[in-house]
Structure formats: C-alpha cells, structure tokens
PDB file of C-alpha atoms in Angstrom:
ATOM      1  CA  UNK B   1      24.258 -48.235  -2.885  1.00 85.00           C
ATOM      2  CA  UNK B   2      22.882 -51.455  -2.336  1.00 87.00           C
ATOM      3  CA  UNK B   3      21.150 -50.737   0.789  1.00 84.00           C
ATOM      4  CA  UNK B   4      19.851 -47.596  -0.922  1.00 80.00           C
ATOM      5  CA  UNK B   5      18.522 -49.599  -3.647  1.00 86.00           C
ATOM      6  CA  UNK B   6      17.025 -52.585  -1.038  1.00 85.00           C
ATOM      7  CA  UNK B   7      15.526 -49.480   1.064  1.00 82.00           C
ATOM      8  CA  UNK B   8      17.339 -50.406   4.026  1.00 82.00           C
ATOM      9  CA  UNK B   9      18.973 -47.168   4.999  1.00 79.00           C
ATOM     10  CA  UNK B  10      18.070 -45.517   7.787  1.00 78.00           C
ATOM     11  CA  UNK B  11      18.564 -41.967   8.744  1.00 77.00           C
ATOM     12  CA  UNK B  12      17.152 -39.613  11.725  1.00 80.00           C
ATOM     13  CA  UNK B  13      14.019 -38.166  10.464  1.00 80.00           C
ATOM     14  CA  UNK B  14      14.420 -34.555  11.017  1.00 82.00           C
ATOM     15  CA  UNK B  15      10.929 -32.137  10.546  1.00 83.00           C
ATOM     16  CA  UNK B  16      11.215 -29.070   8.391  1.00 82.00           C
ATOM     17  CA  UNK B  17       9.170 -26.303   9.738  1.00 78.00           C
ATOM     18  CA  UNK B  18       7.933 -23.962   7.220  1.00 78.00           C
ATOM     19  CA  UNK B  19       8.787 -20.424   6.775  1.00 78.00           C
ATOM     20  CA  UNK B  20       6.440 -18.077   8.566  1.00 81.00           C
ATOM     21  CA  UNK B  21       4.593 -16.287   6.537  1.00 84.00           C
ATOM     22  CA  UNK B  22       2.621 -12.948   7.496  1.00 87.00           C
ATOM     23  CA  UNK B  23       0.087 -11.788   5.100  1.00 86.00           C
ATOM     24  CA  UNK B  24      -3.598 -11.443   5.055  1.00 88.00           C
ATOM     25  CA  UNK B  25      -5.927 -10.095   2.251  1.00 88.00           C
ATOM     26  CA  UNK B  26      -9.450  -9.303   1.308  1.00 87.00           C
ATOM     27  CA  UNK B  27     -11.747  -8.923  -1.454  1.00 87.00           C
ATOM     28  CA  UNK B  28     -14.462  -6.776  -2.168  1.00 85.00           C
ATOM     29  CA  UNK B  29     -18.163  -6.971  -3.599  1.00 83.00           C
ATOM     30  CA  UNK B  30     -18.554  -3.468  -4.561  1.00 83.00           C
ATOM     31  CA  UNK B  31     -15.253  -1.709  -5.352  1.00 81.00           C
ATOM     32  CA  UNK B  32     -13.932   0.595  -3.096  1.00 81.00           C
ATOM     33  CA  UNK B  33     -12.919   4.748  -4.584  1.00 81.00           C
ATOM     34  CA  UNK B  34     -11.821   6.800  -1.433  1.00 80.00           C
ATOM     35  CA  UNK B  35      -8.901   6.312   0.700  1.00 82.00           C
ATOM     36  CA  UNK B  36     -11.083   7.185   3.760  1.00 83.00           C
ATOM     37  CA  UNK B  37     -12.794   3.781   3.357  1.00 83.00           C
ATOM     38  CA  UNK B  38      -9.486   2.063   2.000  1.00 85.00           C
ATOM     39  CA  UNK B  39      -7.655   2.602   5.605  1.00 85.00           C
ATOM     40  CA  UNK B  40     -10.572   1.435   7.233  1.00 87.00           C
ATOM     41  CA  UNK B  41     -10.011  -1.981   5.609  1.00 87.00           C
ATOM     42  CA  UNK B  42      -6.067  -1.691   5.589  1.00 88.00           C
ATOM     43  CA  UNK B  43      -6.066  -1.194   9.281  1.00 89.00           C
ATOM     44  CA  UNK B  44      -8.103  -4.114   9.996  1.00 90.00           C
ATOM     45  CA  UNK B  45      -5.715  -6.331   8.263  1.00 90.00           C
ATOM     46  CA  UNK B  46      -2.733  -4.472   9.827  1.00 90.00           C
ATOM     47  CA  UNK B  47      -3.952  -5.355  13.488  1.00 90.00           C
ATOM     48  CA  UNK B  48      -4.291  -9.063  12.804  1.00 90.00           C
ATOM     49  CA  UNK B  49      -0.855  -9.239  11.149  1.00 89.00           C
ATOM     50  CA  UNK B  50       0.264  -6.975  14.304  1.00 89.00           C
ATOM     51  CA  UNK B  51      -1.304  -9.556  16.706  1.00 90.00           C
ATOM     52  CA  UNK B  52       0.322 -12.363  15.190  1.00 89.00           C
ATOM     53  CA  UNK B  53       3.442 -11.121  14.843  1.00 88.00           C
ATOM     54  CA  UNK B  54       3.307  -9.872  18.746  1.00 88.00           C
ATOM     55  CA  UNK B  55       2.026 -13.343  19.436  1.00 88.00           C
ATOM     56  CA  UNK B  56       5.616 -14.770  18.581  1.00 87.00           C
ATOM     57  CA  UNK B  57       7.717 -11.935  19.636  1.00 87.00           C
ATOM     58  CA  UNK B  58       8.561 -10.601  16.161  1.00 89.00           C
ATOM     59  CA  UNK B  59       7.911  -7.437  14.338  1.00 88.00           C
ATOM     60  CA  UNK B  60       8.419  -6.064  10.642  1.00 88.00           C
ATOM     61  CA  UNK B  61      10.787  -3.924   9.175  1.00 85.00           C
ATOM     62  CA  UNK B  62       8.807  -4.266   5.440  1.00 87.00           C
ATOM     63  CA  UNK B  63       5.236  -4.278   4.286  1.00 88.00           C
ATOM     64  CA  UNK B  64       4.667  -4.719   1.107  1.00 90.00           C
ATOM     65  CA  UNK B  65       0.676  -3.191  -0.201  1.00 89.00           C
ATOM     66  CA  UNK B  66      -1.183  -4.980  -3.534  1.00 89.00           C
ATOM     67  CA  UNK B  67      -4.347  -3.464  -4.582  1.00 88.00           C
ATOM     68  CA  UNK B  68      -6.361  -5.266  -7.162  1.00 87.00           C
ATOM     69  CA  UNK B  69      -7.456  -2.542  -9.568  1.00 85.00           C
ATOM     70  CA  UNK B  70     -11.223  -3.023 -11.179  1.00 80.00           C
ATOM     71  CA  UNK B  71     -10.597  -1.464 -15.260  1.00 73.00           C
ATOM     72  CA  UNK B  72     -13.223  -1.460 -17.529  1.00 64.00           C
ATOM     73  CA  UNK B  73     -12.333  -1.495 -20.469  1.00 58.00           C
ATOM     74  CA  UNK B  74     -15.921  -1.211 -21.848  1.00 53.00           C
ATOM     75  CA  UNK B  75     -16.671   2.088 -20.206  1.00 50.00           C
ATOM     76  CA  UNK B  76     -14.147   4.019 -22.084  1.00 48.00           C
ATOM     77  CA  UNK B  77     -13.542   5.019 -25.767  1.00 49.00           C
ATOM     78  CA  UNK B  78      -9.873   5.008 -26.266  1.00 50.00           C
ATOM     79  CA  UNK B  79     -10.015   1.216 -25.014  1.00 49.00           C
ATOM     80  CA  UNK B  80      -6.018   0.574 -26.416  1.00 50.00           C
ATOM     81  CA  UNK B  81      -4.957   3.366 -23.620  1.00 47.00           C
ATOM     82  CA  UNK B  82      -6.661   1.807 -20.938  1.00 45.00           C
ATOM     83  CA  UNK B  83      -5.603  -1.780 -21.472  1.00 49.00           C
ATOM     84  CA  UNK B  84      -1.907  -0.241 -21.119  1.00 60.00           C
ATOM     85  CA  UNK B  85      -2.580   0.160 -17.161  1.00 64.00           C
ATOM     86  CA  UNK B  86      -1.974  -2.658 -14.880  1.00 72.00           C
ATOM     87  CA  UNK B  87      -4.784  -4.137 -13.119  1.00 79.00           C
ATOM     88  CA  UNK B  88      -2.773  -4.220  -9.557  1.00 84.00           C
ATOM     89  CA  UNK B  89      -0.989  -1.583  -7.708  1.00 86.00           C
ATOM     90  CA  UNK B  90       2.034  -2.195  -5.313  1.00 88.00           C
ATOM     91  CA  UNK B  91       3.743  -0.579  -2.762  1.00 87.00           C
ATOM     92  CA  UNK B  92       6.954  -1.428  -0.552  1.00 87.00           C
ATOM     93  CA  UNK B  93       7.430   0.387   2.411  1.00 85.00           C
ATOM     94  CA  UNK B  94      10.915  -0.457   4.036  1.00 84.00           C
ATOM     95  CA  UNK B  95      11.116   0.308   7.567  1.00 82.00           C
ATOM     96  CA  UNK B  96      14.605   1.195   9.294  1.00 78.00           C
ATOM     97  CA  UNK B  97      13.524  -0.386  11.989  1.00 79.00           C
ATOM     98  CA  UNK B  98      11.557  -3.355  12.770  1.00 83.00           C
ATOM     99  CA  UNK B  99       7.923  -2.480  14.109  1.00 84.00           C
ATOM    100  CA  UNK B 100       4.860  -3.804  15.850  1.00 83.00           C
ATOM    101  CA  UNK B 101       2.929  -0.949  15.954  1.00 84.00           C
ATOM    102  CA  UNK B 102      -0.381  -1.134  13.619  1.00 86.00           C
ATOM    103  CA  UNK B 103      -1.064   2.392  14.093  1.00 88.00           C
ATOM    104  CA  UNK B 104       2.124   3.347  12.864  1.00 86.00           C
ATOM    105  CA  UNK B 105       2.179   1.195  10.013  1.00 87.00           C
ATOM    106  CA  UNK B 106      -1.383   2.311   9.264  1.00 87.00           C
ATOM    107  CA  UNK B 107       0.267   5.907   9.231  1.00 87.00           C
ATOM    108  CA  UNK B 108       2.769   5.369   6.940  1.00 86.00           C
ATOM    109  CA  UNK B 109       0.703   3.788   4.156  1.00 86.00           C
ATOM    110  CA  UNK B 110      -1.831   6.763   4.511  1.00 86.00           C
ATOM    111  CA  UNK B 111       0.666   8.928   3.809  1.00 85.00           C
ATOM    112  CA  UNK B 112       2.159   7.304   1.176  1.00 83.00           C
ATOM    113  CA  UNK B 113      -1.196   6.560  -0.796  1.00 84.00           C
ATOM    114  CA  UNK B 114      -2.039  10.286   0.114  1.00 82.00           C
ATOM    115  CA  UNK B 115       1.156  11.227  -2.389  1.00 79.00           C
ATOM    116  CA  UNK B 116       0.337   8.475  -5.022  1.00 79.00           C
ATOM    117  CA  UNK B 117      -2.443   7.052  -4.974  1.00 76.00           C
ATOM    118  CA  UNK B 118      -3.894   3.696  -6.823  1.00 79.00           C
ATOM    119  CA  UNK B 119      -5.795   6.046  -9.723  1.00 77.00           C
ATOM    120  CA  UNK B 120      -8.354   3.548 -10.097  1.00 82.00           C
ATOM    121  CA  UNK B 121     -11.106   1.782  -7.661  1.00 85.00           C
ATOM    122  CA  UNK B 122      -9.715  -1.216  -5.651  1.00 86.00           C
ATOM    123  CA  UNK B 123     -11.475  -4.209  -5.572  1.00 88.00           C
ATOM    124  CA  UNK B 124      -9.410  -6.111  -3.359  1.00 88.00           C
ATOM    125  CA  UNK B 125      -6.224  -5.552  -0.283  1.00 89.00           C
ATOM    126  CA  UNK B 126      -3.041  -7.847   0.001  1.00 91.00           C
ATOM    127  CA  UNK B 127      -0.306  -6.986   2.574  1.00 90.00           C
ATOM    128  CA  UNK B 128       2.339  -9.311   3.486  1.00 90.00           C
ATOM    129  CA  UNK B 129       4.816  -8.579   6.048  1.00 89.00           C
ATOM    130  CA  UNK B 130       8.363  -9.356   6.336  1.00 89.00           C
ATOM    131  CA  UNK B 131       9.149 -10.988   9.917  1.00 86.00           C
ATOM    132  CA  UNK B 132      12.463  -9.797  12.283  1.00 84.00           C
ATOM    133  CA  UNK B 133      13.584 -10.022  15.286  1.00 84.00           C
ATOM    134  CA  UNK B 134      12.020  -7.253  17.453  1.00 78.00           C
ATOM    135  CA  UNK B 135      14.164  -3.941  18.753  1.00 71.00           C
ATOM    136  CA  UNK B 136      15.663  -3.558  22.473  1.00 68.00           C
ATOM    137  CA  UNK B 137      17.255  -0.080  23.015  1.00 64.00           C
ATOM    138  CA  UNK B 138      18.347   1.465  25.968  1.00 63.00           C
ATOM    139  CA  UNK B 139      19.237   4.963  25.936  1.00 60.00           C
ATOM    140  CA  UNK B 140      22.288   6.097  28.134  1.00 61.00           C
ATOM    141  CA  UNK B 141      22.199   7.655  31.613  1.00 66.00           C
ATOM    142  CA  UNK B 142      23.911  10.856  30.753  1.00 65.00           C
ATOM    143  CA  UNK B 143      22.692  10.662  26.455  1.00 60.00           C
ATOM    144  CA  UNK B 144      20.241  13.000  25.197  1.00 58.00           C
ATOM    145  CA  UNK B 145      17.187  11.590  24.060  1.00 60.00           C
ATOM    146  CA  UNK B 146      16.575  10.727  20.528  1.00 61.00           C
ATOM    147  CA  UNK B 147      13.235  10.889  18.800  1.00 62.00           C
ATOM    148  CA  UNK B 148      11.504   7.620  18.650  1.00 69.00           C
ATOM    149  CA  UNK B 149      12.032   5.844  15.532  1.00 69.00           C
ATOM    150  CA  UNK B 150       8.632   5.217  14.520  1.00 70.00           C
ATOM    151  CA  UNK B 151       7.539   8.535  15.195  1.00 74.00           C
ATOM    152  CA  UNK B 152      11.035   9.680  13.015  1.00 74.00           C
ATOM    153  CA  UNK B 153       9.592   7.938  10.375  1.00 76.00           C
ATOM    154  CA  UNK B 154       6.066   8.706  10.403  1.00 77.00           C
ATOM    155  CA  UNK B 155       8.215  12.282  10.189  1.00 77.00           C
ATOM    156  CA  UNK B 156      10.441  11.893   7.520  1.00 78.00           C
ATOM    157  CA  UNK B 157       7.046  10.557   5.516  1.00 77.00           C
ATOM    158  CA  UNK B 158       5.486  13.837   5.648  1.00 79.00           C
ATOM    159  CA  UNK B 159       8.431  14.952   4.355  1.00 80.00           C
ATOM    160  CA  UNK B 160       8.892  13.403   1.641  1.00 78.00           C
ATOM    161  CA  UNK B 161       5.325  13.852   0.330  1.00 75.00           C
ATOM    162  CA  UNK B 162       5.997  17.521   0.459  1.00 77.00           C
ATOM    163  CA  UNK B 163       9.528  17.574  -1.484  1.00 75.00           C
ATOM    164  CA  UNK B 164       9.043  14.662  -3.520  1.00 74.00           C
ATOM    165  CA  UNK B 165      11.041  10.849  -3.158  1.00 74.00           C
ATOM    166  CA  UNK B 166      14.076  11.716  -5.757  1.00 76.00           C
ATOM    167  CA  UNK B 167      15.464  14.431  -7.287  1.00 74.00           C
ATOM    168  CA  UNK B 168      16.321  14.159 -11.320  1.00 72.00           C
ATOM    169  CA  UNK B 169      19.597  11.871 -10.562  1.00 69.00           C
ATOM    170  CA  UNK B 170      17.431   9.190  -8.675  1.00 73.00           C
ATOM    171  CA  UNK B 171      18.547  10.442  -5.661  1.00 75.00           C
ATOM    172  CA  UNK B 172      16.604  10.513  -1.928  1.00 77.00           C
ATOM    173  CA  UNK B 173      15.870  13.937  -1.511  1.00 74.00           C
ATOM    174  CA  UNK B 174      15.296  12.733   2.800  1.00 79.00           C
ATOM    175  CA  UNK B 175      17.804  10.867   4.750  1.00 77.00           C
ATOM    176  CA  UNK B 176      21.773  10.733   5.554  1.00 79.00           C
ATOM    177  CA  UNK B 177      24.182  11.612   2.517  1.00 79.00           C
ATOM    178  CA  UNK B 178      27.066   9.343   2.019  1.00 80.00           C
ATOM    179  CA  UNK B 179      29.699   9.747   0.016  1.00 80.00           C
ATOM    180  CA  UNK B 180      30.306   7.170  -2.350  1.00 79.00           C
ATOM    181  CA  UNK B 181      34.031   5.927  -3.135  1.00 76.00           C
ATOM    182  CA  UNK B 182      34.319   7.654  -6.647  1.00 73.00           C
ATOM    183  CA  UNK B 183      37.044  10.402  -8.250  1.00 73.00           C
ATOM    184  CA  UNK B 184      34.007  12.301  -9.799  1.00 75.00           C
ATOM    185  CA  UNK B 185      33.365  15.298  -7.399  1.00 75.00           C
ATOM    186  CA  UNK B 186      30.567  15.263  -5.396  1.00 73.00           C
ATOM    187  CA  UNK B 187      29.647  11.890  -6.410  1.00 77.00           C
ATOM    188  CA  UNK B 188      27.601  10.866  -3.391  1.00 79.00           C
ATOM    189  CA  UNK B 189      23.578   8.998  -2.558  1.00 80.00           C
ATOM    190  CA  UNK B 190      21.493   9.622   0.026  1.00 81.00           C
ATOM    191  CA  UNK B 191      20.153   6.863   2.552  1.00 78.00           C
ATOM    192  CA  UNK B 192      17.576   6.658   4.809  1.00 74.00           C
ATOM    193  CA  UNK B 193      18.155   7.493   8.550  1.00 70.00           C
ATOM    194  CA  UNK B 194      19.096   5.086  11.223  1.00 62.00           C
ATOM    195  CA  UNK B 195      17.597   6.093  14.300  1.00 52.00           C
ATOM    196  CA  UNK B 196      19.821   3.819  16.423  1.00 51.00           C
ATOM    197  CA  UNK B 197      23.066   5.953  15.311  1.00 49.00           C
ATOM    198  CA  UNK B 198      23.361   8.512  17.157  1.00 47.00           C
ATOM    199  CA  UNK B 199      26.975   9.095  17.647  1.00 49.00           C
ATOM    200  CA  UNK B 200      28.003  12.144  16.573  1.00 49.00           C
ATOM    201  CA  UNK B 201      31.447  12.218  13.967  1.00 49.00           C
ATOM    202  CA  UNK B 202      34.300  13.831  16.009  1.00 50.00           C
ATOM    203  CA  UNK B 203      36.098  16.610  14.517  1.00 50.00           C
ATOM    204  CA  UNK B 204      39.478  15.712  14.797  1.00 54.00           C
ATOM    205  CA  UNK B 205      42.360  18.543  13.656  1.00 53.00           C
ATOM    206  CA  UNK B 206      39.970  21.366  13.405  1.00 52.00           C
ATOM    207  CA  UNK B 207      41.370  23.936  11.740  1.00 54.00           C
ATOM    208  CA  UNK B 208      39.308  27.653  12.227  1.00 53.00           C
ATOM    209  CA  UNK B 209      41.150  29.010   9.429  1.00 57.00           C
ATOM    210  CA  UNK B 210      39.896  25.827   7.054  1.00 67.00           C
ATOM    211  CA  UNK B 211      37.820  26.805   3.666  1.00 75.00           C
ATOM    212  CA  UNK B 212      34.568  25.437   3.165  1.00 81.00           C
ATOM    213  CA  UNK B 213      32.578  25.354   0.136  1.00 81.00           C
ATOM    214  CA  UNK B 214      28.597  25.965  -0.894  1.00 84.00           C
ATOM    215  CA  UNK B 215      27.396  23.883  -3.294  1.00 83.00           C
ATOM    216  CA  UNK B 216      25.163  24.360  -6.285  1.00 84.00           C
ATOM    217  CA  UNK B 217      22.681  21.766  -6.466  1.00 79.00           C
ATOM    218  CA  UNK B 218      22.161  21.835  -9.220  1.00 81.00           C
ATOM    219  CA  UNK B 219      25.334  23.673 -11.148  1.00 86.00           C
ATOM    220  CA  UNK B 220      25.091  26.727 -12.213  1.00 87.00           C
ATOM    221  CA  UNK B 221      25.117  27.467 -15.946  1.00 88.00           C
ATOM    222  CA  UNK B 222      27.540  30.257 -16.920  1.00 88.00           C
ATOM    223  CA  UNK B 223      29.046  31.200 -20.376  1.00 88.00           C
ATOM    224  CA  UNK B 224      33.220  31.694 -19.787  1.00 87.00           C
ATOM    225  CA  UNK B 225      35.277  34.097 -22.451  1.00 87.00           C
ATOM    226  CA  UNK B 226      39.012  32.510 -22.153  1.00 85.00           C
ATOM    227  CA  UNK B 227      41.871  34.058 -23.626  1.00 84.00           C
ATOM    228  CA  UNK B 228      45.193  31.679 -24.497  1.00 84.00           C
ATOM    229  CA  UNK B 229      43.275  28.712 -22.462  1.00 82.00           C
ATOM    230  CA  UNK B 230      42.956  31.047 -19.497  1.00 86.00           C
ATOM    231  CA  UNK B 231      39.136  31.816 -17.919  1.00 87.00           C
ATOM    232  CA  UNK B 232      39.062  35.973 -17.926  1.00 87.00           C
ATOM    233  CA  UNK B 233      35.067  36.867 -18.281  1.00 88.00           C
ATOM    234  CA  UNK B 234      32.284  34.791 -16.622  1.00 87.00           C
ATOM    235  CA  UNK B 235      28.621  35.524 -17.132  1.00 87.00           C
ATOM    236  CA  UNK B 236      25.589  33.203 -14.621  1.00 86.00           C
ATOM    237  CA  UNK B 237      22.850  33.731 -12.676  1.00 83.00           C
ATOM    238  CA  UNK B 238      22.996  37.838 -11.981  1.00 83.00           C
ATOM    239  CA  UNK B 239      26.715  38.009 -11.857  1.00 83.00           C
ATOM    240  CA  UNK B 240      28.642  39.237 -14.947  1.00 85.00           C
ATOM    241  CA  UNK B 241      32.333  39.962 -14.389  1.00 85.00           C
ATOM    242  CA  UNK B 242      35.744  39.799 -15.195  1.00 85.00           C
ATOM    243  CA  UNK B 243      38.409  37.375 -13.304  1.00 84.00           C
ATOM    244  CA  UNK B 244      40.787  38.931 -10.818  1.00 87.00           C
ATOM    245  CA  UNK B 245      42.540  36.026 -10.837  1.00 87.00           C
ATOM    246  CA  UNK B 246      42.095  32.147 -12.127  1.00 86.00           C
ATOM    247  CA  UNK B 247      43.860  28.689 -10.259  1.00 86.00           C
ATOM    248  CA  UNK B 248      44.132  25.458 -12.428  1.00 82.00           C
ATOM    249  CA  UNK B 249      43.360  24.373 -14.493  1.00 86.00           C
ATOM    250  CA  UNK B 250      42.432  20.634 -12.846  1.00 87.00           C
ATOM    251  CA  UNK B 251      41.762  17.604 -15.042  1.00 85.00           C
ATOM    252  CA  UNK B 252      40.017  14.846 -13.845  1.00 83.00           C
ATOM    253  CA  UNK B 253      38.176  12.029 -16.047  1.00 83.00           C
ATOM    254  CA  UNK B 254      36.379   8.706 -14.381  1.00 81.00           C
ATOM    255  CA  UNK B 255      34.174   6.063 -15.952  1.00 78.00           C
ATOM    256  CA  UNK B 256      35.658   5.887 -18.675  1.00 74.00           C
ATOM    257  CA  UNK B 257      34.780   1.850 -19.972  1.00 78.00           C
ATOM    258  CA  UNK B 258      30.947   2.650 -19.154  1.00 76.00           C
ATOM    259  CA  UNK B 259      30.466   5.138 -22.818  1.00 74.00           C
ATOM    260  CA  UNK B 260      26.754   6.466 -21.239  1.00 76.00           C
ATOM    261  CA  UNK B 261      28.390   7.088 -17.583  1.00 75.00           C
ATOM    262  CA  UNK B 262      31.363   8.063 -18.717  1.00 80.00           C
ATOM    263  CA  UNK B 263      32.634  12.059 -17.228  1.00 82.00           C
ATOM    264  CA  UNK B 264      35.235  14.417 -18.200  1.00 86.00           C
ATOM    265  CA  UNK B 265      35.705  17.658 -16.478  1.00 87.00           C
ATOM    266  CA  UNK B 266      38.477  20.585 -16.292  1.00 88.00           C
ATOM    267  CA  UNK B 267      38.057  22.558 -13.036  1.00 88.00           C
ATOM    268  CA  UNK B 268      39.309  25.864 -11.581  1.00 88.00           C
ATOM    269  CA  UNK B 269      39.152  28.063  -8.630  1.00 88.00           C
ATOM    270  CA  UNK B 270      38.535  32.013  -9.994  1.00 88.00           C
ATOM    271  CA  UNK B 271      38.091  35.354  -8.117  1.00 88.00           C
ATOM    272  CA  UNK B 272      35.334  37.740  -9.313  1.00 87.00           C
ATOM    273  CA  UNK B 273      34.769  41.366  -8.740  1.00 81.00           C
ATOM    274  CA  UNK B 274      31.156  41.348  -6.843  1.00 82.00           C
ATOM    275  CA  UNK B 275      29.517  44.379  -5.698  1.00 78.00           C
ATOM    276  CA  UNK B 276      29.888  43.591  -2.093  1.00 80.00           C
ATOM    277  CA  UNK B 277      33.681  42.568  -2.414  1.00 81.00           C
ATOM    278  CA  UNK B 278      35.143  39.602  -4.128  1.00 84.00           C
ATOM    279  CA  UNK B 279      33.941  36.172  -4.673  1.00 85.00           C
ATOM    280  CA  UNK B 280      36.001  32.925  -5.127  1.00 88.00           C
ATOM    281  CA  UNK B 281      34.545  30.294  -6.625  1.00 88.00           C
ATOM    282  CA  UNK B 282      34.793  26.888  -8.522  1.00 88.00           C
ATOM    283  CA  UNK B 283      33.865  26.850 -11.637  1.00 87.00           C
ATOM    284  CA  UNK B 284      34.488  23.513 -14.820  1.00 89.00           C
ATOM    285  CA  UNK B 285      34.116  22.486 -17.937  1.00 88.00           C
ATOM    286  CA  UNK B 286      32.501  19.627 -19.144  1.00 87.00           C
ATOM    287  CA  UNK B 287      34.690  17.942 -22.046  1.00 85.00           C
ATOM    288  CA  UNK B 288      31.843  16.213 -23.337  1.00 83.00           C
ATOM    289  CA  UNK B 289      29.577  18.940 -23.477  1.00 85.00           C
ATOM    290  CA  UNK B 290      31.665  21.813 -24.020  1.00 86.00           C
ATOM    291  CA  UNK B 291      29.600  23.940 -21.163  1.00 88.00           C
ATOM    292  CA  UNK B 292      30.506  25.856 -18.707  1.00 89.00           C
ATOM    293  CA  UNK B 293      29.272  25.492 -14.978  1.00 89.00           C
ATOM    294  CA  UNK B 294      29.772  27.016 -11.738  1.00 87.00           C
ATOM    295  CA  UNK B 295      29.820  24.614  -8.959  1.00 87.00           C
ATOM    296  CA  UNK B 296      30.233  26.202  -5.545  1.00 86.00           C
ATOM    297  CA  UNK B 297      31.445  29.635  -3.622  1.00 87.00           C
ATOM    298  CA  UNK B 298      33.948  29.366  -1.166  1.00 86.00           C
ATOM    299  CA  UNK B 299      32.952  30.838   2.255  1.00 79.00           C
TER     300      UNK B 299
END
C-alpha cells in the first residue's frame, strides 16, 4: 500500500483491444416512401458490412434494422393519435447460421419488410451486425445432400410471410417442434431449423400394431350429455352421436402456484358410431372452464 500510494508499482502494461463493432448507417435529405428505393440503400450498406466482415474472416448470424421514421404531427388532425407512434422502427433478424452473403441478407430483410412494413416514410437506415466465427461443413461421401442453409432460410421466409410468424399461443408457426418437459398434454414450442442437423431420429422398438393419434390444433369444441359422471352423447363439428363405449376418466392438473397459467383437465378415450364405421377419440374437460373439447382421433 505504500508503494501504491508513492506510485512505485509496476505492472505489465497489457492493451485492451476494443470490441468489433459492425454497423453502418445513413441519413436522408428527402425521406424515402417505397421499399423499391429502401433496398437500394439497405444493400449498399449490407455490402460494406459484408466486405468488412469477409476482410477478417467472420460472418453474422444477426442483423438488427433501425429506420428513423419522419411524423408530422402538423399534417394531421387527430394530432394525440399520431404522437402515440414511435418515430423509429426495428427489426431483428436471427440467422441459424452465421452468413457472409449480402445478397442473402438483402433477401431476407425484403421479405420481411414486404410482410410488415415501417408504415411511415424513413428518413434515415441503421444496421448493425453481430460478428461469429464463420461456418465449415463438409457433407459426407455416401450423405444425401441437404439444402443450403441460406437458401433454407431465404425459404422458410417466404413461408412465414404467407402463414403468419405465431399462431394465438405465441407459437412459431415454421420450424422444428420440441416438446417441452411439462405434464400438460401437448405442451410443446416450435424452433427454428438447424440446417447442420441432419441426422435422422432412429426408430427403435417399432411396433406396426402401435396407435397413433391426430391432433386438433386447435381443440375441437363439443357439448357432452353424461349420465352418473359417465360421457354417453357428444355433439362437435358435424358429428352428433351416442358413445359405444367411454375409457377414464384421467385427471391431470399442472401449474398450479402460477393462478393465470394454472390447468386442470379430466380426459377420456370414447368410441362413436360414425357413418363410415366407428371412431375413437380423446376427448376432456376443462375444470376451470367447465367445457368440453375434443382433442384428437386415433388412427
């Protein structure tokens, strides 16, 4: 401490290089409306970034888009409504693999701006890219070839401006489902594909007598007539029948300390008289709601 204080301590001076950062921007005089013109500018500024990134043998695997949004507020009578709407616009774009293509990048921002677009005209472009390592793959001798992953992407954007990004749980409507480690049945998210796995799962102890089952997505809505807590009418969709025969019933309850999350169901397995022979399917009850659902048909 006394050295400290006299300033005679000497250490090994060690330099601090600072984080890389990839971003470039520009500003306009007169704002710009149409997307045409918009990607003209955008894939300027996504060549440079390319070039720099290929410069030090990086790539991206995230891009993240700010608009600057020109409002008048001046120009418009109901000026409390229009001071309510942000004067930037931002999109993330995370890639599952890192990239170095500009076209490709340039391609996936069209299409996302296509499906939502800034609503307003833009008087200025950010976009920052996040640096990674670049990708080496080499496909096997005696694989199949897999599509490339930037043209999977450019892919699976198309899709998804023509079904939508979520469905009305918040879940991806494109990728991989995986099934999350819950009790509440079919309890699962959906993320986006890898196109480095390939392996296929192996089917180990196939059975060709095993039941599978057909989901609703959503359930199906019925109304249910029970006698002595026993299911012996159902009524959905165009079927209205009586129950040959009725399994369960099965309780089954989960979140249970979150009170808005929280899921009660009783579940059985019924047989219905159809006009093409019978049908056996699952069918519950929601304890909260008191409502009836069907939720798949067994093949």
């Amino acid at each position: 401490l006394q050295k400290l204080a006299r300033g005679e301590i000497r250490r090994t001076l060690v330099p601090v290089d600072p984080p890389l950062r990839f971003h470039e921007g520009l500003e306009f005089e007169d704002s710009v409306e149409d997307l045409e013109s918009l990607e003209f500018v955008i894939n300027r500024l996504l060549e440079q970034i390319s070039e720099r990134l290929m410069s030090r043998s990086l790539a991206t695997d995230e891009l993240r888009l700010t608009l600057g949004l020109e409002i008048h507020e001046d120009r418009d009578v109901q000026k409390q409504v229009i001071k309510e709407r942000p004067d930037t616009f931002e999109r993330t774009l995370k890639l599952p693999v890192a990239m170095q293509d500009a076209k490709v990048l340039l391609k996936l921002l069209h299409l996302d701006l296509a499906q939502r677009g800034p609503g307003a005209p833009v008087k200025s472009v950010r976009i920052e890219a996040h640096a990674a390592k670049r990708r080496f793959a080499q496909a096997g001798l005696f694989a199949a070839l897999a599509p490339e992953p930037e043209k999977l992407e450019v892919t699976l954007a198309r899709i998804r401006g023509v079904v939508g990004e979520a469905d009305a749980q918040g879940r991806g409507r494109v990728g991989s489902p995986e099934v999350l480690e819950s009790n509440k049945p079919d309890d699962f998210r959906v993320i986006p594909f890898n196109g480095q796995d390939s392996k296929g799962v192996p089917l180990e102890n196939e059975q060709s007598g095993a039941i599978t089952m057909s989901m609703f997505r959503p359930p199906l809505t019925a109304q249910v007539r029970s006698q002595i807590g026993r299911p012996v009418h159902i009524v959905f969709a165009e079927v209205s029948s009586s129950i040959i025969c009725a399994a369960g019933p099965w309780a089954a309850s989960g979140n249970w300390w979150k009170r808005e999350e929280e899921w009660r169901r009783e579940e059985w397995d019924v047989a219905v008289q159809l006009s093409t022979g019978i049908g056996l399917y699952r069918i519950f009850r929601d304890l909260q709601q008191n409502l009836w659902f069907v939720e798949g048909l067994y093949d």
